[in-house]
Amino acid sequence: MLKKYTRFLLLMVMGIGTAVSAPVGVEYFKVGTWGEFQVDAPKPHIVVFSTTDCSHCPGVIADIAKKIKDKKKKIYLSVVVMDGASQLEYLLSTPHYLLADRLFVFDGQSSAIRYGINPSWRGLTPYVALLSGKGEVKYSLGKLSHQQINMLGN
């Protein structure tokens, strides 16, 4: 009960309200997960790849959550933490990770997982993948513009 109340307060303080459903647990993101995710995840979907020491990631995640909150069409948000496998409790108690619909951690060799997502990605974060309902995936580094998000919500 206390954890649910704490999550609610954290979301309210961040100005997101209860429109976003906080993740209930942490899922593992392995080498083959990206291919499955592109097929099975609800669309449109924004995936932010982050690390626990990324100084820009909290702001980018919060900005995306705020921009998609009031969209007429639901846009899902997932966060994948590349270095969080040994810090699951920390992840579930950190405000910006609670803004996601789903929360993942890398499980396996980081470079192999990154290569499976996008062979040209060298691990810089925040790395953002935008999955449209049409099967397209666009990648961006850093903060998203309103235009990028609006293209998903149409």
C-alpha angles and dihedrals in degrees: 000000000000092000092053091048091048091051090049092051093047092052092048093049090051089054095243099111121196097306089100119067112223117226114262094210146351120272126203119247111205135174095280097038097092094059091048092045093054090055102037107032119097114257144265092041137168118204120194116198109207145163129219091245097047107122095196098044099081091054093045093049092047091047093051092046091051093048094050096042096086100037115126090223115056113249113193123222126206128177123205115197110204097199105029104096093109094044106057096140090049091052093051091051098046112101100222093050089052089063091072126092088217131020124202138179127204112257110190138013107350096212092052092049092048091049090053090054097046123341092212094054111104098190103271113150148253087040113174129200120196114202115195124200088250096068095260122135121198123185129211136175115225131344120011123229123232087248093058091050093043090055088061096046096055 
